[in-house]
Coordinates of C-alpha atoms and ligand atoms in Angstrom, one line a residue:
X6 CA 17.3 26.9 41.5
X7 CA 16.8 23.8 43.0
X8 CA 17.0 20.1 41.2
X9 CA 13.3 19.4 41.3
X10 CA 13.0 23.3 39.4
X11 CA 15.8 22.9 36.9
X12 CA 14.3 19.1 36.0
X13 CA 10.7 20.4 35.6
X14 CA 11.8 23.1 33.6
X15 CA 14.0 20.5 31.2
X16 CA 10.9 18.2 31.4
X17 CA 8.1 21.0 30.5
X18 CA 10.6 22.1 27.3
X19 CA 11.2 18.7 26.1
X20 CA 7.4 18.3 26.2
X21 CA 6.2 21.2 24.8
X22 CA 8.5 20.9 22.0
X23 CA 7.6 17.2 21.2
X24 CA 4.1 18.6 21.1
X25 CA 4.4 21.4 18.6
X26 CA 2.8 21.1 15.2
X27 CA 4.2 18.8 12.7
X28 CA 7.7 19.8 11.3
X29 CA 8.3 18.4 8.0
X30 CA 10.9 18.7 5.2
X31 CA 9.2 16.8 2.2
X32 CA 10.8 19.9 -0.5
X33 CA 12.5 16.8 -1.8
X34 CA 9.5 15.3 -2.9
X35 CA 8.2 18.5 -3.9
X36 CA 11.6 18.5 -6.6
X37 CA 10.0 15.5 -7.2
X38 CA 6.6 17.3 -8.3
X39 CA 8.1 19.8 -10.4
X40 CA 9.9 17.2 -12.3
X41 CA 7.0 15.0 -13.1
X42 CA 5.0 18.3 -12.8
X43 CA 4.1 18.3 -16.8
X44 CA 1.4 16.1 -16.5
X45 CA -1.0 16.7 -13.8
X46 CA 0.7 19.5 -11.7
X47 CA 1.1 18.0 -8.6
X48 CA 3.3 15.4 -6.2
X49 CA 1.5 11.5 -6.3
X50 CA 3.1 9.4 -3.8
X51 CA 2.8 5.5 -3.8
X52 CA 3.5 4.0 -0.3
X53 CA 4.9 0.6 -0.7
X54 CA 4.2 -1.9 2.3
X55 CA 4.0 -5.5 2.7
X56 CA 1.9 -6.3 6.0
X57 CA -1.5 -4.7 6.9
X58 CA 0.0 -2.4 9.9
X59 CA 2.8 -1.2 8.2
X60 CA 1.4 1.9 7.1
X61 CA 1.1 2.7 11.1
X62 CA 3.0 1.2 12.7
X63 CA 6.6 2.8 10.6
X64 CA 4.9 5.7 7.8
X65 CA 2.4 7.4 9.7
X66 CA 4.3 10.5 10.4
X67 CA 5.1 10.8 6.5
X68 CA 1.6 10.2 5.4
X69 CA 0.0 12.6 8.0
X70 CA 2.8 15.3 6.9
X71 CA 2.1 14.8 3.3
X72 CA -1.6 15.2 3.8
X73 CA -1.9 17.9 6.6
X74 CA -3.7 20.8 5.7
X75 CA -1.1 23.2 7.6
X76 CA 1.8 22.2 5.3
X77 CA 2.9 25.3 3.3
X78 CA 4.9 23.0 0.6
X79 CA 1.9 19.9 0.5
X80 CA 1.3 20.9 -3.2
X81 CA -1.5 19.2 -3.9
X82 CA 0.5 15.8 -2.7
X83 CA -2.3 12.6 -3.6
X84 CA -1.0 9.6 -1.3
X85 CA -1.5 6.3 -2.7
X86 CA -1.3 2.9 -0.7
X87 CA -0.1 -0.7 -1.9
X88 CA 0.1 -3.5 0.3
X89 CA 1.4 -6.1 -1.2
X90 CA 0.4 -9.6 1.3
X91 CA -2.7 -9.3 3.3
X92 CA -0.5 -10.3 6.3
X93 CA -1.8 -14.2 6.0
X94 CA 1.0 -15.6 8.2
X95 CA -1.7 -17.4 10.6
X96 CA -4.6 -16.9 8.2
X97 CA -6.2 -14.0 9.4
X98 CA -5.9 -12.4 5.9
X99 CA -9.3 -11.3 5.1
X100 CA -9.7 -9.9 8.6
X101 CA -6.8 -8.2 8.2
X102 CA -7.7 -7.1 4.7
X103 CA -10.4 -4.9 6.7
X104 CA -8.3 -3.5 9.4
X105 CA -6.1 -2.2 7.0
X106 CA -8.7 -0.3 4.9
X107 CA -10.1 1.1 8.2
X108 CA -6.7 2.3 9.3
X109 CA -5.9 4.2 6.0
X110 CA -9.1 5.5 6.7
X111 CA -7.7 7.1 9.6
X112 CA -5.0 8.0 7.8
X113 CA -6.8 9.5 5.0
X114 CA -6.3 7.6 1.8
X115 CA -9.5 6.4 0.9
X116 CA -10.8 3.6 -1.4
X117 CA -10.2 3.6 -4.9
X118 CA -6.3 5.3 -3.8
X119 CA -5.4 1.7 -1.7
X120 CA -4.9 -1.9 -3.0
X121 CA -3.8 -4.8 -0.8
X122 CA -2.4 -7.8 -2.7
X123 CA -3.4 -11.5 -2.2
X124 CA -0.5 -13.6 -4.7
X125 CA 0.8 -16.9 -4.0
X126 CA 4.7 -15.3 -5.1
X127 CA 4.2 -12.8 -2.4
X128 CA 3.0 -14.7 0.7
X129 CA 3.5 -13.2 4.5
X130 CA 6.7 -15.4 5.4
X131 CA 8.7 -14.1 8.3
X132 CA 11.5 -16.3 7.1
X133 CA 11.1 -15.6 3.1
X134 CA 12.9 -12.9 0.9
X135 CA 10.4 -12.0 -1.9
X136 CA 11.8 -12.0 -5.6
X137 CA 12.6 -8.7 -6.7
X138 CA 11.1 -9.2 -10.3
X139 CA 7.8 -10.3 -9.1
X140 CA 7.6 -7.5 -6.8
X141 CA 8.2 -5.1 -9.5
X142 CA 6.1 -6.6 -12.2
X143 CA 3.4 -6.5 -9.0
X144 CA 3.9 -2.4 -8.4
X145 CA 4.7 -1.6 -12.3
X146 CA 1.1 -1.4 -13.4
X147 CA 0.3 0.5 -10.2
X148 CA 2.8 2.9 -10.8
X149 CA 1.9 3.9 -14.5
X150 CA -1.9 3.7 -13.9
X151 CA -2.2 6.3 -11.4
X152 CA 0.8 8.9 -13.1
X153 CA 2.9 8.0 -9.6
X154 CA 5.6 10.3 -9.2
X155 CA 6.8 9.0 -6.0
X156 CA 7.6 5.9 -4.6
X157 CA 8.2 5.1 -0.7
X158 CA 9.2 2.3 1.0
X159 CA 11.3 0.6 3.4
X160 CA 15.1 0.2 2.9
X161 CA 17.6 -2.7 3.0
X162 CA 17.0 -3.5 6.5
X163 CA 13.3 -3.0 6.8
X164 CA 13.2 -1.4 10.2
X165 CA 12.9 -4.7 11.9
X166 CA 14.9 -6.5 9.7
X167 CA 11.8 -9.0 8.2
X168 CA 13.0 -10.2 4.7
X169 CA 9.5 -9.2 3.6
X170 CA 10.4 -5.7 4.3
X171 CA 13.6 -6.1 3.2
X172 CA 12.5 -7.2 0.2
X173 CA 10.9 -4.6 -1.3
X174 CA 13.4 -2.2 -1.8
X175 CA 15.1 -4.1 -4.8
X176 CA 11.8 -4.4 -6.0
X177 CA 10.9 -0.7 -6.6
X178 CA 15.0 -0.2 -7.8
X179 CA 14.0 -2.8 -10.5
X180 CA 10.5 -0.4 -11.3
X181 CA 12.3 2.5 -11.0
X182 CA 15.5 1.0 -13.2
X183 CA 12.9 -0.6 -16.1
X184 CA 10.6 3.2 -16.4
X185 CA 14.2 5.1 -16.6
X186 CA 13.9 3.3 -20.3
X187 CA 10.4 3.4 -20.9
X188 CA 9.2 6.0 -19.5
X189 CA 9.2 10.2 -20.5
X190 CA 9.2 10.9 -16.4
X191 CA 10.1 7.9 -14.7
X192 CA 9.1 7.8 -10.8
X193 CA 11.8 8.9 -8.0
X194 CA 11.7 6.4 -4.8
X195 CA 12.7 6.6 -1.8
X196 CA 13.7 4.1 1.4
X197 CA 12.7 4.6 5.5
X198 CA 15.9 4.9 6.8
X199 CA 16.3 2.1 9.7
X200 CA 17.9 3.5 13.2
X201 CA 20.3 1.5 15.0
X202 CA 18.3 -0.3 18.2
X203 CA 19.3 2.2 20.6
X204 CA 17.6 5.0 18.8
X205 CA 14.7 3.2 17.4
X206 CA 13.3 3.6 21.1
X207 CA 13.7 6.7 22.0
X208 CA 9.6 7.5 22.2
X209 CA 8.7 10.5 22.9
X210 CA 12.7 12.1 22.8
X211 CA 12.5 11.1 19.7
X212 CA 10.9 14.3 18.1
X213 CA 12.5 16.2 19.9
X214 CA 16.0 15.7 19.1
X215 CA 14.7 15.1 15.8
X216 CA 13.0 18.7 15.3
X217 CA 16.3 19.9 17.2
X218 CA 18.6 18.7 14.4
X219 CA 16.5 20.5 12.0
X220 CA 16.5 23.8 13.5
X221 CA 20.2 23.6 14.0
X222 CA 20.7 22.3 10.3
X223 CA 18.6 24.9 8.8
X224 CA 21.1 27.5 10.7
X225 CA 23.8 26.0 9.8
X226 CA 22.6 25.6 6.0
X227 CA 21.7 29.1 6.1
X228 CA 25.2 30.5 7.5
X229 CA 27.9 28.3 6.1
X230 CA 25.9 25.7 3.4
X231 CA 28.6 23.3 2.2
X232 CA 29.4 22.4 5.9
X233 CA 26.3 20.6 5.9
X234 CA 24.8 19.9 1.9
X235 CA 23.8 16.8 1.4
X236 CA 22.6 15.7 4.9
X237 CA 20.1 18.3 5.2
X238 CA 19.0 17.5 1.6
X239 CA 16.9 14.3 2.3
X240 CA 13.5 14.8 3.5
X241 CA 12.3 14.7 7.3
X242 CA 8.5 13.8 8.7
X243 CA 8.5 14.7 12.5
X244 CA 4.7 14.4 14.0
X245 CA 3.5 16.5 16.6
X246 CA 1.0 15.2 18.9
X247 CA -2.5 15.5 16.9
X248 CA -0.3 13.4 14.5
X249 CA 1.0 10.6 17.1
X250 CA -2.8 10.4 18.5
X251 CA -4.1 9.7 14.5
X252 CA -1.3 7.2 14.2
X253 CA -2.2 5.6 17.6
X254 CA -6.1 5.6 16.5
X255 CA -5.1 4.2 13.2
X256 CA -3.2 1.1 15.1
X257 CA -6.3 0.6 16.9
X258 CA -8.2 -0.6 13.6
X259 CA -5.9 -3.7 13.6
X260 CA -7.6 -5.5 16.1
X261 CA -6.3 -8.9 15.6
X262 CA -2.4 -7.2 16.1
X263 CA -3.0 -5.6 19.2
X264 CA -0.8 -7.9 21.7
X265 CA 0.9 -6.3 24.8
X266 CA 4.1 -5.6 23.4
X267 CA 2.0 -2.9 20.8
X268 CA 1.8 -0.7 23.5
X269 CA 5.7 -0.8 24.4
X270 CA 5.9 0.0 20.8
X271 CA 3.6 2.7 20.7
X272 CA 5.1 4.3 23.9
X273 CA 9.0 3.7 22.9
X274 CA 9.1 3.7 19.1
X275 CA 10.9 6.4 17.3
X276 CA 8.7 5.9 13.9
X277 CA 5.7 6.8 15.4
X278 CA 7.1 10.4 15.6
X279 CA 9.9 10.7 13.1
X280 CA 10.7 9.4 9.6
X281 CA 13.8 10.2 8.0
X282 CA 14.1 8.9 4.0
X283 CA 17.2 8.0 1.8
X284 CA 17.0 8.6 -2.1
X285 CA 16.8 4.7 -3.6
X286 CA 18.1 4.5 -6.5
X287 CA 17.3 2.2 -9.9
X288 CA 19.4 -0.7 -10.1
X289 CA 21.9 -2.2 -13.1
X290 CA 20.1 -3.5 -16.0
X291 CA 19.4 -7.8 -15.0
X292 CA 20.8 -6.5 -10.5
X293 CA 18.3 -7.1 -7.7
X294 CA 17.9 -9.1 -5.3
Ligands
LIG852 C1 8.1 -19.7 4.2 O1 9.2 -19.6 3.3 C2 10.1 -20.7 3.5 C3 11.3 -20.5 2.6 O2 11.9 -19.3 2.8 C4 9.4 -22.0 3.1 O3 10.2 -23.1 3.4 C5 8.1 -22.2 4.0 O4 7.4 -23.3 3.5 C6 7.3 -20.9 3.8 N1 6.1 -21.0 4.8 C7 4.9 -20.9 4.3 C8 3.9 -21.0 5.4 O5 4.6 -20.7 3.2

């Protein structure tokens, strides 16, 4: 064979397997549902953001997995959305405000299932660390209003390190720690895991090494199980390419964000394909942030 056959064959797999229908390993959430699953028999999962665009720009590939019609373990999932700033920074909040309602449209979480926020103690501030305690006296009443049983957000380093972002993960661990005594089924919640740099662009490999690692972990966890327990434990959103176009359509609604660089993003970023999660869990009585 000659180079130009053996790269075009490499080059037609890789694509075709990037391509394939969504893969997705949300059974943890689905423990999730059985747990909590004595009040309204199925998973409700509250998606934790703080800018209008988060919810494409990093979670799309978790929220399209947990709504698709195709997944065998969906369960009934019900995907809530709280933003919690209206992405003010250079007062463009109430256009923004619309963008985002018109991109969870996309999505598919429609009114009456999304809330965006507007509070002077949690004001878009690239250079600010919210409190934890306001953020979770902000999400509490969310939380126990709508029976969530599920809680998803971003993790200690926020995928691009902004202390909003960062913040909110000792939020819900102060929600999750204060319903652990209050509460008969208190929420699980869970953090985006942040890749290093290197990995966080690798586009359009991205779901393919991605949906690689699964297949080779579900062999693996079939033929010799403790080798790989744990790992292959936490839950795994890969899109396939119907999924990557309803993310990219759903970054389109945010008209006042769309700046050159989006489209390096689109093109290179690993979380428009692939989210991995990391269990979070509630934090000592009077910890935090
Ligand atoms: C952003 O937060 C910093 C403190 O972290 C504060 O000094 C600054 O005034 C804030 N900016 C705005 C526009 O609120």
């Amino acid at each position: 064979m000659s180079t130009v056959s053996v790269v075009l064959f490499l080059v037609s797999i890789l694509l075709s397997v990037s391509f394939s229908p969504l893969v997705s390993r949300a059974d943890v959430f689905a423990q999730t549902h059985s747990a909590g699953a004595s009040r309204s028999g199925s998973s409700r999962i509250l998606l934790l953001t703080a800018h209008p665009d988060d919810e494409c720009m990093f979670f799309a590939p978790t929220i399209l997995g947990l709504l698709a019609d195709s997944e065998p373990r969906r369960l009934g999932s019900e995907v809530f959305s709280l933003c919690l700033s209206i992405g003010d920074a250079d007062g463009l909040g109430d256009i923004r405000r619309g963008e985002l309602a018109r991109s969870l449209d996309v999505l598919g979480i429609p009114a009456g299932r999304r809330w965006a926020l507007d509070r002077p103690d949690l004001k878009d501030n690239i250079t600010a660390m919210w409190d934890s305690r306001v953020i979770a006296a902000a999400v509490r009443p969310y939380v126990l209003e709508n029976h969530i049983t599920t809680i998803l957000t971003f993790d200690y380093h926020g995928i691009s390190e902004h202390p909003n972002h960062r913040s909110l993960v000792y939020g819900v661990a102060d929600v999750i720690a204060s319903l652990a005594v209050d509460a008969s089924q208190p929420p699980r919640a869970f953090a985006l895991l942040t890749v290093p740099l290197l990995q966080k662009y690798t586009g359009m490999l991205a779901p393919f090494l991605a949906k690689a690692y699964i297949v080779i972990a579900q062999h693996f966890t079939y033929t010799i199980p403790e080798v790989v327990d744990g790992h292959v434990q936490s839950p795994v959103f890969v899109s396939g390419i119907a999924q990557y176009q309803k993310a990219i359509r759903a970054m389109l609604q945010h008209h006042t964000q769309l700046e050159w660089f989006r489209w390096l993003y689109v093109v290179f970023s690993r979380y428009m394909w692939v989210n991995e999660w990391a269990e979070i869990l509630p934090s000592s009585p009077g910890g935090g942030a």
